[in-house]
Amino acid sequence: MRVRKRKGAEEHLQNHSQYVILTPEASKGRWHEVFGNDNPIHIEVGSGKGGFITGMALQNPDINYIGIDIQLSVLSYALDKVLESGAQNVKLLRVDGSSLTNYFEDGEVSLMYLNFSDPWPKTKHEKRRLTYKTFLDTYKQILPENGEIHFKTDNRGLFEYSLASFSQYGMVLNKVWLDLHADESFEGNVMTEYEKKFSDKGQVIYRVEARF
């Protein structure tokens, strides 16, 4: 998600250190201390403006959520959502998705979400896709044995690529949705900002739950 540079974004994040972890390296291996409980930790890589992570936090108060985005302005909007929601079980990190092992110990994260990631459609940019094998190496390390990735996108090409990438990596595809919003059996779906925008235009939303 690309947004215009937001004036005062950095100061906004620094002024709310109870939600924005400014030195996440120091929290590696001690995230339960940061949250003050032993609840499971779920992370969203590429959290955008925070609609999904705050919605999930409100829906599941017994789970700790960490939203991750590298873009300063975007993360500042996510902070707005957290503040507006009043959710106490959310933290935000401004870090890169390829360096997660710098901030989480092996098996410290219970589950992770990838929502509407940049498709990087050109073949030469394949290694930048968040479902490329080197990213999967990182996710596998910080997730427990049989840890899961829940992935949503409107981009059919990226979805097909990701299904293949997961399978070639040896992951198990637990559940696959080729039209998430048409499936009434899936309850409690929390939409991202992109998801609402695209679904309002009639675009199909794809989803998969994949397990290592």
PDB file of C-alpha atoms in Angstrom:
ATOM      1  CA  MET A   1       0.000   0.000   0.000  1.00  0.00           C
ATOM      2  CA  ARG A   2       1.537   3.283  -1.136  1.00  0.00           C
ATOM      3  CA  VAL A   3       0.286   6.482   0.462  1.00  0.00           C
ATOM      4  CA  ARG A   4       1.344  10.087   0.360  1.00  0.00           C
ATOM      5  CA  LYS A   5       3.918  11.075   2.955  1.00  0.00           C
ATOM      6  CA  ARG A   6       2.157  12.124   6.139  1.00  0.00           C
ATOM      7  CA  LYS A   7       3.473  15.147   7.982  1.00  0.00           C
ATOM      8  CA  GLY A   8       4.306  14.383  11.606  1.00  0.00           C
ATOM      9  CA  ALA A   9       4.040  10.608  11.146  1.00  0.00           C
ATOM     10  CA  GLU A  10       7.323   9.824  12.896  1.00  0.00           C
ATOM     11  CA  GLU A  11       6.491  11.993  15.905  1.00  0.00           C
ATOM     12  CA  HIS A  12       3.032  10.415  16.057  1.00  0.00           C
ATOM     13  CA  LEU A  13       4.572   6.954  16.358  1.00  0.00           C
ATOM     14  CA  GLN A  14       7.165   8.061  18.894  1.00  0.00           C
ATOM     15  CA  ASN A  15       4.492   9.636  21.090  1.00  0.00           C
ATOM     16  CA  HIS A  16       2.643   6.324  21.470  1.00  0.00           C
ATOM     17  CA  SER A  17       5.351   3.885  22.498  1.00  0.00           C
ATOM     18  CA  GLN A  18       2.786   1.841  24.436  1.00  0.00           C
ATOM     19  CA  TYR A  19       1.522   0.663  21.033  1.00  0.00           C
ATOM     20  CA  VAL A  20       4.477   1.240  18.702  1.00  0.00           C
ATOM     21  CA  ILE A  21       7.543  -0.760  19.703  1.00  0.00           C
ATOM     22  CA  LEU A  22      10.404   1.519  18.709  1.00  0.00           C
ATOM     23  CA  THR A  23      13.227  -0.935  19.519  1.00  0.00           C
ATOM     24  CA  PRO A  24      11.740  -4.324  18.615  1.00  0.00           C
ATOM     25  CA  GLU A  25      15.111  -6.099  18.726  1.00  0.00           C
ATOM     26  CA  ALA A  26      15.022  -5.736  22.507  1.00  0.00           C
ATOM     27  CA  SER A  27      11.680  -7.564  22.632  1.00  0.00           C
ATOM     28  CA  LYS A  28      12.910 -10.689  20.847  1.00  0.00           C
ATOM     29  CA  GLY A  29      12.063 -13.701  22.987  1.00  0.00           C
ATOM     30  CA  ARG A  30      10.086 -11.651  25.477  1.00  0.00           C
ATOM     31  CA  TRP A  31       6.944 -10.578  23.646  1.00  0.00           C
ATOM     32  CA  HIS A  32       4.764 -12.132  26.341  1.00  0.00           C
ATOM     33  CA  GLU A  33       6.395  -9.744  28.795  1.00  0.00           C
ATOM     34  CA  VAL A  34       5.677  -6.834  26.459  1.00  0.00           C
ATOM     35  CA  PHE A  35       1.982  -7.766  26.341  1.00  0.00           C
ATOM     36  CA  GLY A  36       1.894  -8.717  30.006  1.00  0.00           C
ATOM     37  CA  ASN A  37       0.282 -12.124  29.431  1.00  0.00           C
ATOM     38  CA  ASP A  38       0.877 -15.567  27.913  1.00  0.00           C
ATOM     39  CA  ASN A  39      -1.738 -15.329  25.164  1.00  0.00           C
ATOM     40  CA  PRO A  40      -0.877 -16.547  21.643  1.00  0.00           C
ATOM     41  CA  ILE A  41       0.826 -14.027  19.367  1.00  0.00           C
ATOM     42  CA  HIS A  42      -0.445 -13.472  15.822  1.00  0.00           C
ATOM     43  CA  ILE A  43       1.338 -11.161  13.386  1.00  0.00           C
ATOM     44  CA  GLU A  44       0.249  -9.484  10.164  1.00  0.00           C
ATOM     45  CA  VAL A  45       3.057  -8.698   7.741  1.00  0.00           C
ATOM     46  CA  GLY A  46       2.054  -5.709   5.649  1.00  0.00           C
ATOM     47  CA  SER A  47      -0.633  -4.394   7.973  1.00  0.00           C
ATOM     48  CA  GLY A  48      -1.459  -1.325   5.878  1.00  0.00           C
ATOM     49  CA  LYS A  49      -3.757   1.145   7.622  1.00  0.00           C
ATOM     50  CA  GLY A  50      -4.588  -1.271  10.404  1.00  0.00           C
ATOM     51  CA  GLY A  51      -8.209  -2.186   9.696  1.00  0.00           C
ATOM     52  CA  PHE A  52      -7.597  -5.928   9.832  1.00  0.00           C
ATOM     53  CA  ILE A  53      -5.297  -6.068  12.840  1.00  0.00           C
ATOM     54  CA  THR A  54      -7.534  -3.867  15.000  1.00  0.00           C
ATOM     55  CA  GLY A  55     -10.660  -5.725  13.902  1.00  0.00           C
ATOM     56  CA  MET A  56      -9.081  -9.055  14.794  1.00  0.00           C
ATOM     57  CA  ALA A  57      -7.884  -7.705  18.134  1.00  0.00           C
ATOM     58  CA  LEU A  58     -11.380  -6.564  19.084  1.00  0.00           C
ATOM     59  CA  GLN A  59     -12.883  -9.837  17.924  1.00  0.00           C
ATOM     60  CA  ASN A  60     -10.329 -11.949  19.803  1.00  0.00           C
ATOM     61  CA  PRO A  61      -9.278 -10.271  23.065  1.00  0.00           C
ATOM     62  CA  ASP A  62      -7.439 -13.421  24.235  1.00  0.00           C
ATOM     63  CA  ILE A  63      -4.936 -13.192  21.364  1.00  0.00           C
ATOM     64  CA  ASN A  64      -2.075 -10.686  21.091  1.00  0.00           C
ATOM     65  CA  TYR A  65      -1.672  -9.059  17.669  1.00  0.00           C
ATOM     66  CA  ILE A  66       1.345  -7.391  16.092  1.00  0.00           C
ATOM     67  CA  GLY A  67       0.953  -5.341  12.915  1.00  0.00           C
ATOM     68  CA  ILE A  68       4.074  -4.960  10.794  1.00  0.00           C
ATOM     69  CA  ASP A  69       4.687  -2.458   8.013  1.00  0.00           C
ATOM     70  CA  ILE A  70       7.834  -0.811   6.711  1.00  0.00           C
ATOM     71  CA  GLN A  71       6.149   2.406   5.542  1.00  0.00           C
ATOM     72  CA  LEU A  72       6.197   5.194   8.100  1.00  0.00           C
ATOM     73  CA  SER A  73       3.068   7.038   6.984  1.00  0.00           C
ATOM     74  CA  VAL A  74       1.048   3.843   6.574  1.00  0.00           C
ATOM     75  CA  LEU A  75       1.948   2.681  10.069  1.00  0.00           C
ATOM     76  CA  SER A  76       0.920   6.048  11.495  1.00  0.00           C
ATOM     77  CA  TYR A  77      -2.569   5.518  10.042  1.00  0.00           C
ATOM     78  CA  ALA A  78      -2.630   2.043  11.570  1.00  0.00           C
ATOM     79  CA  LEU A  79      -1.835   3.666  14.903  1.00  0.00           C
ATOM     80  CA  ASP A  80      -4.862   5.925  14.438  1.00  0.00           C
ATOM     81  CA  LYS A  81      -7.024   2.813  14.034  1.00  0.00           C
ATOM     82  CA  VAL A  82      -5.595   1.247  17.172  1.00  0.00           C
ATOM     83  CA  LEU A  83      -6.190   4.400  19.188  1.00  0.00           C
ATOM     84  CA  GLU A  84      -9.739   4.756  17.873  1.00  0.00           C
ATOM     85  CA  SER A  85     -10.565   1.109  18.573  1.00  0.00           C
ATOM     86  CA  GLY A  86      -9.368   1.126  22.153  1.00  0.00           C
ATOM     87  CA  ALA A  87      -7.867  -2.340  21.641  1.00  0.00           C
ATOM     88  CA  GLN A  88      -5.228  -3.135  24.246  1.00  0.00           C
ATOM     89  CA  ASN A  89      -3.912  -6.309  22.633  1.00  0.00           C
ATOM     90  CA  VAL A  90      -2.184  -4.706  19.626  1.00  0.00           C
ATOM     91  CA  LYS A  91       1.392  -3.604  19.014  1.00  0.00           C
ATOM     92  CA  LEU A  92       2.871  -2.111  15.843  1.00  0.00           C
ATOM     93  CA  LEU A  93       6.342  -2.504  14.352  1.00  0.00           C
ATOM     94  CA  ARG A  94       8.006  -0.573  11.572  1.00  0.00           C
ATOM     95  CA  VAL A  95      10.263  -3.317  10.235  1.00  0.00           C
ATOM     96  CA  ASP A  96      10.801  -5.278   7.032  1.00  0.00           C
ATOM     97  CA  GLY A  97       9.098  -8.638   6.565  1.00  0.00           C
ATOM     98  CA  SER A  98      12.354 -10.259   5.469  1.00  0.00           C
ATOM     99  CA  SER A  99      14.063  -9.554   8.809  1.00  0.00           C
ATOM    100  CA  LEU A 100      11.523 -11.027  11.227  1.00  0.00           C
ATOM    101  CA  THR A 101      14.081 -13.348  12.821  1.00  0.00           C
ATOM    102  CA  ASN A 102      15.734 -10.216  14.248  1.00  0.00           C
ATOM    103  CA  TYR A 103      12.609  -9.538  16.307  1.00  0.00           C
ATOM    104  CA  PHE A 104      11.098 -12.956  17.088  1.00  0.00           C
ATOM    105  CA  GLU A 105      12.620 -16.100  18.555  1.00  0.00           C
ATOM    106  CA  ASP A 106      12.091 -19.482  16.949  1.00  0.00           C
ATOM    107  CA  GLY A 107       8.478 -20.530  17.444  1.00  0.00           C
ATOM    108  CA  GLU A 108       7.529 -17.328  19.252  1.00  0.00           C
ATOM    109  CA  VAL A 109       4.707 -16.454  16.826  1.00  0.00           C
ATOM    110  CA  SER A 110       1.609 -18.676  16.865  1.00  0.00           C
ATOM    111  CA  LEU A 111       0.111 -17.676  13.494  1.00  0.00           C
ATOM    112  CA  MET A 112       0.712 -15.140  10.754  1.00  0.00           C
ATOM    113  CA  TYR A 113      -1.382 -13.272   8.208  1.00  0.00           C
ATOM    114  CA  LEU A 114      -0.461 -12.026   4.753  1.00  0.00           C
ATOM    115  CA  ASN A 115      -3.208  -9.810   3.369  1.00  0.00           C
ATOM    116  CA  PHE A 116      -3.237  -8.195  -0.077  1.00  0.00           C
ATOM    117  CA  SER A 117       0.526  -8.234  -0.446  1.00  0.00           C
ATOM    118  CA  ASP A 118       2.182  -6.446  -3.351  1.00  0.00           C
ATOM    119  CA  PRO A 119       1.970  -8.959  -6.245  1.00  0.00           C
ATOM    120  CA  TRP A 120       5.264  -7.876  -7.851  1.00  0.00           C
ATOM    121  CA  PRO A 121       4.001  -9.248 -11.201  1.00  0.00           C
ATOM    122  CA  LYS A 122       7.273  -9.062 -13.138  1.00  0.00           C
ATOM    123  CA  THR A 123       9.267 -12.302 -13.116  1.00  0.00           C
ATOM    124  CA  LYS A 124      12.462 -10.443 -12.235  1.00  0.00           C
ATOM    125  CA  HIS A 125      10.792  -9.299  -9.004  1.00  0.00           C
ATOM    126  CA  GLU A 126       9.709 -12.777  -7.884  1.00  0.00           C
ATOM    127  CA  LYS A 127      12.045 -12.742  -4.873  1.00  0.00           C
ATOM    128  CA  ARG A 128      10.189  -9.726  -3.475  1.00  0.00           C
ATOM    129  CA  ARG A 129       6.878 -11.566  -3.205  1.00  0.00           C
ATOM    130  CA  LEU A 130       6.046 -12.316   0.429  1.00  0.00           C
ATOM    131  CA  THR A 131       5.247 -15.921  -0.463  1.00  0.00           C
ATOM    132  CA  TYR A 132       8.620 -16.552  -2.145  1.00  0.00           C
ATOM    133  CA  LYS A 133      10.631 -19.407  -0.634  1.00  0.00           C
ATOM    134  CA  THR A 134      13.150 -17.236   1.222  1.00  0.00           C
ATOM    135  CA  PHE A 135      10.304 -15.487   3.025  1.00  0.00           C
ATOM    136  CA  LEU A 136       8.813 -18.894   3.813  1.00  0.00           C
ATOM    137  CA  ASP A 137      12.155 -19.866   5.378  1.00  0.00           C
ATOM    138  CA  THR A 138      11.804 -16.894   7.725  1.00  0.00           C
ATOM    139  CA  TYR A 139       8.174 -17.581   8.579  1.00  0.00           C
ATOM    140  CA  LYS A 140       8.874 -21.242   9.308  1.00  0.00           C
ATOM    141  CA  GLN A 141      11.582 -20.265  11.772  1.00  0.00           C
ATOM    142  CA  ILE A 142       9.465 -17.931  13.896  1.00  0.00           C
ATOM    143  CA  LEU A 143       6.324 -20.113  13.771  1.00  0.00           C
ATOM    144  CA  PRO A 144       5.895 -23.304  15.834  1.00  0.00           C
ATOM    145  CA  GLU A 145       5.939 -26.787  14.360  1.00  0.00           C
ATOM    146  CA  ASN A 146       2.913 -27.064  12.054  1.00  0.00           C
ATOM    147  CA  GLY A 147       2.525 -23.269  12.202  1.00  0.00           C
ATOM    148  CA  GLU A 148       0.084 -21.660   9.776  1.00  0.00           C
ATOM    149  CA  ILE A 149      -0.028 -18.781   7.314  1.00  0.00           C
ATOM    150  CA  HIS A 150      -3.415 -17.286   6.406  1.00  0.00           C
ATOM    151  CA  PHE A 151      -3.206 -15.486   3.079  1.00  0.00           C
ATOM    152  CA  LYS A 152      -5.769 -13.268   1.302  1.00  0.00           C
ATOM    153  CA  THR A 153      -5.563 -11.441  -2.014  1.00  0.00           C
ATOM    154  CA  ASP A 154      -7.659 -10.191  -4.902  1.00  0.00           C
ATOM    155  CA  ASN A 155      -4.840 -10.949  -7.354  1.00  0.00           C
ATOM    156  CA  ARG A 156      -5.426 -14.297  -9.053  1.00  0.00           C
ATOM    157  CA  GLY A 157      -1.890 -14.466 -10.418  1.00  0.00           C
ATOM    158  CA  LEU A 158      -0.346 -13.973  -6.985  1.00  0.00           C
ATOM    159  CA  PHE A 159      -2.791 -16.437  -5.466  1.00  0.00           C
ATOM    160  CA  GLU A 160      -1.908 -19.155  -7.972  1.00  0.00           C
ATOM    161  CA  TYR A 161       1.790 -18.420  -7.511  1.00  0.00           C
ATOM    162  CA  SER A 162       1.426 -18.620  -3.720  1.00  0.00           C
ATOM    163  CA  LEU A 163      -0.463 -21.920  -3.808  1.00  0.00           C
ATOM    164  CA  ALA A 164       2.342 -23.357  -5.907  1.00  0.00           C
ATOM    165  CA  SER A 165       5.027 -21.824  -3.683  1.00  0.00           C
ATOM    166  CA  PHE A 166       3.441 -23.233  -0.519  1.00  0.00           C
ATOM    167  CA  SER A 167       3.060 -26.671  -2.090  1.00  0.00           C
ATOM    168  CA  GLN A 168       6.591 -26.764  -3.506  1.00  0.00           C
ATOM    169  CA  TYR A 169       7.907 -25.815  -0.077  1.00  0.00           C
ATOM    170  CA  GLY A 170       6.165 -28.871   1.354  1.00  0.00           C
ATOM    171  CA  MET A 171       3.370 -27.010   3.113  1.00  0.00           C
ATOM    172  CA  VAL A 172      -0.132 -28.431   3.477  1.00  0.00           C
ATOM    173  CA  LEU A 173      -3.025 -26.434   2.091  1.00  0.00           C
ATOM    174  CA  ASN A 174      -5.646 -26.864   4.806  1.00  0.00           C
ATOM    175  CA  LYS A 175      -8.394 -24.774   3.209  1.00  0.00           C
ATOM    176  CA  VAL A 176      -8.661 -22.845  -0.054  1.00  0.00           C
ATOM    177  CA  TRP A 177     -11.339 -20.297  -0.976  1.00  0.00           C
ATOM    178  CA  LEU A 178     -11.691 -19.239  -4.612  1.00  0.00           C
ATOM    179  CA  ASP A 179     -14.454 -16.760  -3.705  1.00  0.00           C
ATOM    180  CA  LEU A 180     -14.283 -16.015   0.006  1.00  0.00           C
ATOM    181  CA  HIS A 181     -17.244 -13.673   0.215  1.00  0.00           C
ATOM    182  CA  ALA A 182     -19.521 -16.125  -1.546  1.00  0.00           C
ATOM    183  CA  ASP A 183     -18.808 -18.834   1.029  1.00  0.00           C
ATOM    184  CA  GLU A 184     -21.330 -18.478   3.840  1.00  0.00           C
ATOM    185  CA  SER A 185     -19.567 -21.159   5.887  1.00  0.00           C
ATOM    186  CA  PHE A 186     -16.642 -18.822   6.638  1.00  0.00           C
ATOM    187  CA  GLU A 187     -17.634 -16.811   9.692  1.00  0.00           C
ATOM    188  CA  GLY A 188     -15.994 -13.856  11.380  1.00  0.00           C
ATOM    189  CA  ASN A 189     -14.147 -12.514   8.344  1.00  0.00           C
ATOM    190  CA  VAL A 190     -12.424  -9.216   9.141  1.00  0.00           C
ATOM    191  CA  MET A 191     -11.822  -7.174   6.024  1.00  0.00           C
ATOM    192  CA  THR A 192      -8.788  -5.063   5.246  1.00  0.00           C
ATOM    193  CA  GLU A 193      -9.194  -1.648   3.627  1.00  0.00           C
ATOM    194  CA  TYR A 194      -8.155  -3.136   0.279  1.00  0.00           C
ATOM    195  CA  GLU A 195     -10.545  -6.045   0.687  1.00  0.00           C
ATOM    196  CA  LYS A 196     -13.535  -3.771   1.197  1.00  0.00           C
ATOM    197  CA  LYS A 197     -12.512  -1.564  -1.725  1.00  0.00           C
ATOM    198  CA  PHE A 198     -12.065  -4.468  -4.117  1.00  0.00           C
ATOM    199  CA  SER A 199     -15.094  -6.471  -2.995  1.00  0.00           C
ATOM    200  CA  ASP A 200     -17.291  -3.376  -3.358  1.00  0.00           C
ATOM    201  CA  LYS A 201     -16.200  -3.335  -6.997  1.00  0.00           C
ATOM    202  CA  GLY A 202     -17.262  -6.938  -7.384  1.00  0.00           C
ATOM    203  CA  GLN A 203     -13.779  -8.437  -7.416  1.00  0.00           C
ATOM    204  CA  VAL A 204     -13.320 -11.973  -6.111  1.00  0.00           C
ATOM    205  CA  ILE A 205     -11.317 -12.413  -2.904  1.00  0.00           C
ATOM    206  CA  TYR A 206      -9.081 -15.482  -2.628  1.00  0.00           C
ATOM    207  CA  ARG A 207      -7.951 -17.037   0.647  1.00  0.00           C
ATOM    208  CA  VAL A 208      -5.826 -19.971   1.774  1.00  0.00           C
ATOM    209  CA  GLU A 209      -4.758 -21.421   5.093  1.00  0.00           C
ATOM    210  CA  ALA A 210      -1.397 -23.169   4.658  1.00  0.00           C
ATOM    211  CA  ARG A 211       0.474 -25.209   7.278  1.00  0.00           C
ATOM    212  CA  PHE A 212       4.171 -26.045   7.528  1.00  0.00           C
TER     213      PHE A 212
END
